[in-house]
CSV table of C-alpha atoms and ligand atoms in Angstrom, one decimal:
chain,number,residue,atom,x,y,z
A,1,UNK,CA,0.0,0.0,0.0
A,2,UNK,CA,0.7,3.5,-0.8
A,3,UNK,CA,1.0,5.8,1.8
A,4,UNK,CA,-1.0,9.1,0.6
A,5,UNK,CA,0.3,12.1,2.8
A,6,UNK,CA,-0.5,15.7,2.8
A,7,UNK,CA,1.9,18.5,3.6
A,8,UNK,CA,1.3,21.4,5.2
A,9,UNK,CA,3.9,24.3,5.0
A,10,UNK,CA,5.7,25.3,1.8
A,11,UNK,CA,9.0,26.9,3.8
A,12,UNK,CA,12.0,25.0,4.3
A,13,UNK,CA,11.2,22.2,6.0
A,14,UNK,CA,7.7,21.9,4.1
A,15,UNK,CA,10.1,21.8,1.1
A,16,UNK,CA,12.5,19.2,2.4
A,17,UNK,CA,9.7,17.1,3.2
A,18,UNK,CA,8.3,17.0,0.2
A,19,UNK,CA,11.4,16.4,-1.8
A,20,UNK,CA,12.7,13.7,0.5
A,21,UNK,CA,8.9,11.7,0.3
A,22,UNK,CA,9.0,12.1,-3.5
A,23,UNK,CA,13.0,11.4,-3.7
A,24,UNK,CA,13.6,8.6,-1.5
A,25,UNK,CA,10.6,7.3,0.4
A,26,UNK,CA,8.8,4.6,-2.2
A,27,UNK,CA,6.6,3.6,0.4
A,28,UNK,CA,4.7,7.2,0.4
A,29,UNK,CA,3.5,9.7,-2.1
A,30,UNK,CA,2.7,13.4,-1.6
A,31,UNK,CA,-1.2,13.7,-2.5
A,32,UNK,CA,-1.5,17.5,-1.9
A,33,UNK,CA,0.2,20.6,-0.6
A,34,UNK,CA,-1.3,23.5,1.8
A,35,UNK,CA,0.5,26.8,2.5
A,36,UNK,CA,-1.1,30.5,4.1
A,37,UNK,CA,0.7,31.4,0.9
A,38,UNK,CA,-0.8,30.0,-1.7
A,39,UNK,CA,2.0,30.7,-4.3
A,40,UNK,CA,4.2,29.0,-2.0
A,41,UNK,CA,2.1,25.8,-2.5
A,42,UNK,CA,1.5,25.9,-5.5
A,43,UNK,CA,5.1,26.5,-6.6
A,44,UNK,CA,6.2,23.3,-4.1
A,45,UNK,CA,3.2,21.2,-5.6
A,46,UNK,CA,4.7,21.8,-9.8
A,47,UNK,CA,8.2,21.0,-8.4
A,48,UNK,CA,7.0,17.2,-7.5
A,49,UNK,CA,4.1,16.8,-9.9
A,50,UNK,CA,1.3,17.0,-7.3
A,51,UNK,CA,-1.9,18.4,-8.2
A,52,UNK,CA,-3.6,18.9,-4.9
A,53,UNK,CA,-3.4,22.2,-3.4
A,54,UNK,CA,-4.5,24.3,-0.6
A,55,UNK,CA,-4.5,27.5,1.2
A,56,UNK,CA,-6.3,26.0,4.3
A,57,UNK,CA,-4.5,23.1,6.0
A,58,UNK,CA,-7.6,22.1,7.6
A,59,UNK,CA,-9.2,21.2,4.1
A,60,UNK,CA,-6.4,18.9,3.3
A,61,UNK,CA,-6.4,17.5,6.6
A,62,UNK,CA,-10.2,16.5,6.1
A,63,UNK,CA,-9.5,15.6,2.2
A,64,UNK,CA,-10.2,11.8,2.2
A,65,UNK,CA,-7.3,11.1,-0.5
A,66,UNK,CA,-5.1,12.3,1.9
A,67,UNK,CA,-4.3,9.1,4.2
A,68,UNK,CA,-1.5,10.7,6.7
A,69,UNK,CA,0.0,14.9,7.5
A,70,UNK,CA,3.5,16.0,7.7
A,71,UNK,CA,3.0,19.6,9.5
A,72,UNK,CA,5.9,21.9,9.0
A,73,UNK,CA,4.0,25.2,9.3
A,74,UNK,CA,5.2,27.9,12.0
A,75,UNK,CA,4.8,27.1,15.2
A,76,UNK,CA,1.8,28.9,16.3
A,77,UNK,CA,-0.6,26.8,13.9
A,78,UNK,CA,0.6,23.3,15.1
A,79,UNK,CA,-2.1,22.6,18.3
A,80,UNK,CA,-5.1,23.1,15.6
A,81,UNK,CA,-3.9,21.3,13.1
A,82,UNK,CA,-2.3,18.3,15.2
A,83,UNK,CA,-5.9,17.8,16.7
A,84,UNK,CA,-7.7,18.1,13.4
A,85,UNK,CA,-5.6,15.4,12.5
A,86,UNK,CA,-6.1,13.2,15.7
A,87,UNK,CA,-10.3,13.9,15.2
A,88,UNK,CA,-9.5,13.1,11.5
A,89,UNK,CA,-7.9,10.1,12.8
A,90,UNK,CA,-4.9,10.7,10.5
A,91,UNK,CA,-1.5,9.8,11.7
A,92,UNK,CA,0.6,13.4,12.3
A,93,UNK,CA,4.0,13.7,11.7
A,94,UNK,CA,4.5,17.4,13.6
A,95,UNK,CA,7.4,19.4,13.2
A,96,UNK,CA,8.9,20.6,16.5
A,97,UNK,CA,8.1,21.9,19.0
A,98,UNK,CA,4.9,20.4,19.2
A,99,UNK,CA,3.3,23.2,20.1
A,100,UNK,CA,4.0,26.9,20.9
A,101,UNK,CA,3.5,26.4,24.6
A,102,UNK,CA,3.8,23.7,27.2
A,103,UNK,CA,-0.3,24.1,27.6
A,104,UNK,CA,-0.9,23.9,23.7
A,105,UNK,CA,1.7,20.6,23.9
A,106,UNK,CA,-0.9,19.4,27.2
A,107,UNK,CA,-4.0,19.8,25.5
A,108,UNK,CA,-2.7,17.8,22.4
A,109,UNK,CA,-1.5,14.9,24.4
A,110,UNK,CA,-4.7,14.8,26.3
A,111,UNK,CA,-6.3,14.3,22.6
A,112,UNK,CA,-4.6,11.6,21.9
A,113,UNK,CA,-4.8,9.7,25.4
A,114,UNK,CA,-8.5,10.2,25.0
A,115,UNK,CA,-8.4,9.1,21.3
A,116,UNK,CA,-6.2,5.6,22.9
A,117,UNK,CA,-4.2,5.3,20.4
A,118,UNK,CA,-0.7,7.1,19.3
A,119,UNK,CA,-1.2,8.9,16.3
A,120,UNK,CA,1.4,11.8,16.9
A,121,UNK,CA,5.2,12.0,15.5
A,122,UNK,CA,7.0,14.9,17.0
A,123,UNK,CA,10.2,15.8,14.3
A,124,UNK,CA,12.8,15.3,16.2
A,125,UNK,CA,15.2,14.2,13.6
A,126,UNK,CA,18.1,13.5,15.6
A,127,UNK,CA,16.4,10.3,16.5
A,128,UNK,CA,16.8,9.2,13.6
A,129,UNK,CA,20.7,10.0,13.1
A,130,UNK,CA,22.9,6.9,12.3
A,131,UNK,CA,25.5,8.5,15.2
A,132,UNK,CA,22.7,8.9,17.8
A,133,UNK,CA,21.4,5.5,16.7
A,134,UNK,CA,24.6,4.3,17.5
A,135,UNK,CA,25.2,5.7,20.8
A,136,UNK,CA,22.1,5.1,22.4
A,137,UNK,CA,22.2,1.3,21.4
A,138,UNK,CA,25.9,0.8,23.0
A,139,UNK,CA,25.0,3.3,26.2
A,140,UNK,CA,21.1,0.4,26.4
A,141,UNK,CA,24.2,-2.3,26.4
A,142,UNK,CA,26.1,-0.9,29.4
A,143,UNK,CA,29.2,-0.5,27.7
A,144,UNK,CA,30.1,2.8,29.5
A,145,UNK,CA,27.9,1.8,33.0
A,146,UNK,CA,25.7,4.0,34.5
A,147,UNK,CA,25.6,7.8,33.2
A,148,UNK,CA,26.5,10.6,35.7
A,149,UNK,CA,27.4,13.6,32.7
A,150,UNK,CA,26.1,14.7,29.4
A,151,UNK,CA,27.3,17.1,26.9
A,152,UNK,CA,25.6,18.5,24.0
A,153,UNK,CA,26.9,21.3,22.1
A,154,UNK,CA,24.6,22.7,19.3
A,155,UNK,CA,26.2,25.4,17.3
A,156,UNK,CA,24.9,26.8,14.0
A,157,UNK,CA,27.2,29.0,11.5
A,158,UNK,CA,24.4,31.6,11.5
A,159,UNK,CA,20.6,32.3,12.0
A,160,UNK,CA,18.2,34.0,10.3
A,161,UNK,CA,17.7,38.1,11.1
A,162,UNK,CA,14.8,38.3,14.2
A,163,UNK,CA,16.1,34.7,16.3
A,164,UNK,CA,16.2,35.8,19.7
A,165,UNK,CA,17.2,34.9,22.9
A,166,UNK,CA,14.0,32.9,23.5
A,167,UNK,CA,13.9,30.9,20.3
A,168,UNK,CA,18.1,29.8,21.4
A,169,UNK,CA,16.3,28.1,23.9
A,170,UNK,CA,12.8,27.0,22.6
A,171,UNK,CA,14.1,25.8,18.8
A,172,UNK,CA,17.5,25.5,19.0
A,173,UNK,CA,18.1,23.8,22.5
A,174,UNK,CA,14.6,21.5,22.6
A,175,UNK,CA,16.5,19.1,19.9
A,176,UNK,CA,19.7,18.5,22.8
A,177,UNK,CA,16.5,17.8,25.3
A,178,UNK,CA,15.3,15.5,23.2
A,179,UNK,CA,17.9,14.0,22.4
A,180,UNK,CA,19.4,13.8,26.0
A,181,UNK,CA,16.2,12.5,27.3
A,182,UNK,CA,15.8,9.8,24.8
A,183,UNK,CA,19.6,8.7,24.9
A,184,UNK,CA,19.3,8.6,28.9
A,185,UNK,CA,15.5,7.0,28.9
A,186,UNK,CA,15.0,9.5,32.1
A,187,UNK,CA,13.2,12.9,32.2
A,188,UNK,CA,14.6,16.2,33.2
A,189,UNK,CA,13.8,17.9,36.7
A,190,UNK,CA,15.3,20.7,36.9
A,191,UNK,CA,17.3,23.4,34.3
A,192,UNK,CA,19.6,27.0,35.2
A,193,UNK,CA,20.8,29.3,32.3
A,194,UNK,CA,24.3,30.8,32.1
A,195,UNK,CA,24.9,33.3,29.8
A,196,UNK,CA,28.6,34.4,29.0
A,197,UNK,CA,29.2,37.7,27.3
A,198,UNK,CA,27.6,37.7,24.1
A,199,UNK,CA,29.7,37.0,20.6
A,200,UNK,CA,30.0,40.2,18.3
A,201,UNK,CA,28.0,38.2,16.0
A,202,UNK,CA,25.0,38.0,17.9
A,203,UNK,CA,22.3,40.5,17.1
A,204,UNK,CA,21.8,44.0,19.5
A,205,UNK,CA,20.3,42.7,22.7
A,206,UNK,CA,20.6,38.5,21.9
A,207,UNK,CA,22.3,36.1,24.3
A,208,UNK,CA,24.5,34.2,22.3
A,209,UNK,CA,26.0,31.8,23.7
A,210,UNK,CA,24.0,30.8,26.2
A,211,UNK,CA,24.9,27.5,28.6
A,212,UNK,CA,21.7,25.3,29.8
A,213,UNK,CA,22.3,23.0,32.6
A,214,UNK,CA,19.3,20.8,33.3
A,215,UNK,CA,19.4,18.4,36.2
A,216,UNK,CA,18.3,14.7,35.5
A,217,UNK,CA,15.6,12.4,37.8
A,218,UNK,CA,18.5,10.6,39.0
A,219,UNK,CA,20.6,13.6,39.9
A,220,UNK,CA,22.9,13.2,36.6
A,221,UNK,CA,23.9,16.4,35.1
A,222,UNK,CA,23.3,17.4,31.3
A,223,UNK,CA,25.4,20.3,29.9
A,224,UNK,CA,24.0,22.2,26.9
A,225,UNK,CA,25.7,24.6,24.7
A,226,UNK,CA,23.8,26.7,22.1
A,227,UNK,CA,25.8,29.0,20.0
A,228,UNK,CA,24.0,29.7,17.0
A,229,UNK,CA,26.5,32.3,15.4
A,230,UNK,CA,29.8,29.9,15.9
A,231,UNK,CA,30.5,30.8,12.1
A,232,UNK,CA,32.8,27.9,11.1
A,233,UNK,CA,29.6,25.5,10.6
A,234,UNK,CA,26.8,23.9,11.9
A,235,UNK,CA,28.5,21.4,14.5
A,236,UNK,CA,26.9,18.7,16.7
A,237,UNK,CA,28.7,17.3,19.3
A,238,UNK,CA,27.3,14.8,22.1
A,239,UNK,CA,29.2,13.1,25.2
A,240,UNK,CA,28.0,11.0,27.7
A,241,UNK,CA,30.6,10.3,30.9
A,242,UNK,CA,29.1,7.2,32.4
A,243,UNK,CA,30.8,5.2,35.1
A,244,UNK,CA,32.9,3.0,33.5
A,245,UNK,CA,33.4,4.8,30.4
A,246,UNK,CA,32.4,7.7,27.8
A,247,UNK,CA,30.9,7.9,24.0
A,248,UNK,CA,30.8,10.2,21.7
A,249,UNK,CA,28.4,11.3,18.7
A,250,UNK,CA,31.1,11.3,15.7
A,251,UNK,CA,31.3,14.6,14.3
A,252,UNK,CA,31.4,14.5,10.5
A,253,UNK,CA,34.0,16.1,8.6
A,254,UNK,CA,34.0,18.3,7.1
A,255,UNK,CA,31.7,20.1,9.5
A,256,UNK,CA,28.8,21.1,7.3
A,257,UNK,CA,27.1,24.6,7.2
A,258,UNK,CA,23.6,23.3,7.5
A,259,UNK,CA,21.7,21.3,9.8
A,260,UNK,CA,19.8,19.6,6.3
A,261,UNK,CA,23.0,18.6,5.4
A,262,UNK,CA,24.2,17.6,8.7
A,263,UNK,CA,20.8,15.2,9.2
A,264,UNK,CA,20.0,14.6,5.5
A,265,UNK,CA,20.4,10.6,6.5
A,266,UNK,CA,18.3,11.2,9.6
A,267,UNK,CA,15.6,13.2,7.8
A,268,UNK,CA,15.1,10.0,5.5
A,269,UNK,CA,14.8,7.6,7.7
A,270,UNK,CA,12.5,9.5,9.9
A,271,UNK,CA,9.6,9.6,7.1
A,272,UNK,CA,10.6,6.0,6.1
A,273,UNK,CA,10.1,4.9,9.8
A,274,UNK,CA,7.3,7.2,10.0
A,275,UNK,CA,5.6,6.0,6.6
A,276,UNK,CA,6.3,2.1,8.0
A,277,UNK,CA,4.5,2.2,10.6
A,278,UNK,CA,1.3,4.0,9.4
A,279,UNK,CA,0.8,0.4,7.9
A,280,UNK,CA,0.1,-1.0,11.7
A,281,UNK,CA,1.9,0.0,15.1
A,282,UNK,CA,3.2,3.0,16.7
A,283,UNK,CA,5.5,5.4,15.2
A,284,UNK,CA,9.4,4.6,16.6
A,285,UNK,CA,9.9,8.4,16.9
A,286,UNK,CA,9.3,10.9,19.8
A,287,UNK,CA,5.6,10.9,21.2
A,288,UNK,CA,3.3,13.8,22.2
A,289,UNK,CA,4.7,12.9,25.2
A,290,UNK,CA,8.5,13.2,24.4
A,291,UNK,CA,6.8,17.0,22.5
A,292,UNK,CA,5.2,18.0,25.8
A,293,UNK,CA,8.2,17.3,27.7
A,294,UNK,CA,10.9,18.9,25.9
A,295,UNK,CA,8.8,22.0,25.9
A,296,UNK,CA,8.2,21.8,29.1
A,297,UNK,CA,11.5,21.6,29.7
A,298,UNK,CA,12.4,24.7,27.4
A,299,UNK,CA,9.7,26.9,29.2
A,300,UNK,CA,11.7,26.3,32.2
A,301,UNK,CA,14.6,27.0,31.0
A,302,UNK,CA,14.1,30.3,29.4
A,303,UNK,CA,12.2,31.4,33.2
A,304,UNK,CA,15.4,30.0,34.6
A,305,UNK,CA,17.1,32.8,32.4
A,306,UNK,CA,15.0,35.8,32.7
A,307,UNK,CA,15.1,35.7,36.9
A,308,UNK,CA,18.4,34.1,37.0
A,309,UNK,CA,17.4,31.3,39.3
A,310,UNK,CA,17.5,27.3,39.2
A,311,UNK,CA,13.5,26.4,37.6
A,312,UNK,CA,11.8,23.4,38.5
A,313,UNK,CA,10.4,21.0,35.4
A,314,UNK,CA,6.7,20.0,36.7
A,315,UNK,CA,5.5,17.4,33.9
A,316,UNK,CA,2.8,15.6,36.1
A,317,UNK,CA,2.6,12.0,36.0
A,318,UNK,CA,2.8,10.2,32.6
A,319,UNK,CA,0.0,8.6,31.0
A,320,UNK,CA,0.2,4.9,30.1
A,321,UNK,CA,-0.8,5.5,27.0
A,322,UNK,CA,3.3,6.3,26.3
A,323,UNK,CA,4.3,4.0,29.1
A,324,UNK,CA,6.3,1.5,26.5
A,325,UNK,CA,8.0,3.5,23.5
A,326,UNK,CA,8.6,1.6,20.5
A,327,UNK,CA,12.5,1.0,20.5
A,328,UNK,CA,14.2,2.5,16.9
A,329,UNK,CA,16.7,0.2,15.5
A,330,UNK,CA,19.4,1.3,13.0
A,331,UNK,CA,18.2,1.5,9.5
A,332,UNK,CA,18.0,-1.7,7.7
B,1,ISE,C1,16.3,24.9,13.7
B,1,ISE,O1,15.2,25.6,14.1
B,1,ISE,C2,16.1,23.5,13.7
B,1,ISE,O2,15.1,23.0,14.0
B,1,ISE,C3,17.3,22.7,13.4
B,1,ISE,O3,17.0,21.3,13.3
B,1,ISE,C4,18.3,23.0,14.4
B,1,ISE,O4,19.4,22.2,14.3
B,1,ISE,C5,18.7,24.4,14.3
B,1,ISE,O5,19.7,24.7,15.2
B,1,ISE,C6,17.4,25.2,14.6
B,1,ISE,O6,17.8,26.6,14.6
């Protein structure tokens, strides 16, 4: 069976999307395209040869050719159109964050713990990275015994003109808590921000760098770097210090500029996982709840920046609904 999905969101990663599901997924096909600007859409749609386009997403959400969404709109749009898809009963694959807000991210999980049944993808690509893949399956093994440190360093070349303070902390540091939580299997209690003095390159007024440090349930330490005008490229680095031992996420070299070049092999397998499992059983990737969390987590974090003090993470109990994660094993 072909998997018919609709994408919402003509921008960048609207665009990758579509390119990589037409390109290299031959289990899926793109069946429409919906952007605010229609031009946008329509422009995306001629590119692959679809036909179907829209200006509203909730129209191609309800279309009943289209069998499964990718959202990659902004932000601010993805709590509507995540639960149109869950009372569409269409499985979501939602760009991150899940939602604008921790709240937006609670009502969506909610939906889909009353729905029963796990419908929701969160895009959190690094999931799907051959290096990740790697180090979280040798970490599950014991080879370094338990975990006491983490370091993640995220550093882009440069952002776009208008990315804040905020948004270093809400879009660029919610991929190291994800990936931090999912490599550790634990959730995050507690995070402080340090800010040293800010690089020349940053923007009037922007905190860049900025250091996260976000306490773990049992008492491990995560260390986060964002720098998102580092120049030299867009470099990913990742060490756990466990016990008996440390691993490191191989950094690619040369470092690339681009975070689609960096996780072009992650982006891939992330719609083929996705795809494969829309033909029976849970998505492998992060959950609503793995969405909720991180946010969650980011919220606290940037109020652990503005008053300067440590900032607990309250994420209430966990439903059962997410109690048993489908494990992600390298790509075949
Ligand atoms: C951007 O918003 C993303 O989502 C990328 O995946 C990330 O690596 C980048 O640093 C963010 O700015």
């Amino acid at each position: 069976m072909t998997v018919k999905v609709g994408v919402i969101g003509a921008g960048l990663m609207g665009t990758t999307h579509v390119r990589t599901l037409s390109a290299a997924v031959p289990a899926a096909e793109v069946a429409a395209v919906s952007d605010a600007v229609s031009d946008s859409a329509e422009r995306l749609a001629r590119e692959v040869g679809v036909e179907t386009v829209y200006s509203d997403a909730l129209e191609l959400i309800n279309d009943p050719a289209v069998d499964a969404v990718v959202i990659a709109s902004p932000a601010g749009t993805h709590e509507q159109f995540v639960l149109a898809c869950l009372e569409a009963g269409k499985p979501v694959l939602c760009e991150k964050p899940l939602a604008a807000t921790p709240e937006a991210a609670r009502h969506v999980l909610e939906a889909e713990v009353a729905l029963g049944r796990r419908l929701v993808q969160v895009g959190f690509m690094r999931r799907f990275d051959p290096g990740y893949i790697d180090m979280k399956a040798r970490l599950d093994h014991g080879e370094i015994g338990p975990p006491v440190l983490a370091y993640s360093t995220h550093r882009n070349a440069s952002v776009p003109a208008g990315f804040g303070t905020e948004m270093i902390i809400k879009d660029t540091v919610v991929h190291d808590v994800d990936a931090v939580r999912w490599l550790l299997g634990q959730e995050l209690v507690r995070a402080t921000v340090l800010t040293p003095r800010s690089t020349s390159q940053a923007a009037p007024g922007v905190r860049d760098p900025q250091v996260v440090l976000f306490e773990a349930e049992d008492g491990l330490v995560v260390h986060v770097e964002a720098f998102v005008n580092a120049r030299y490229g867009y470099d990913i680095g990742c060490e756990i210090v466990g016990e008996s031992g440390t691993l490191s996420l191989e950094r690619p070299e040369p470092v690339p500029m681009g975070f689609r070049d960096r996780f072009a092999a992650a982006y891939v397998y992330e719609l083929e996982s996705w795809v494969a499992a829309i033909a029976g059983g849970d998505p492998a990737g992060a959950s609503a709840w793995d969405g909720y969390a991180a946010s969650t987590a980011c919220e606290a974090a940037w109020q652990a920046l503005t008053t300067g003090r440590a900032t607990d993470i309250a994420l209430g109990q966990k439903p059962d609904l997410y109690a048993n994660p489908k494990p992600l094993v390298a790509h075949p």
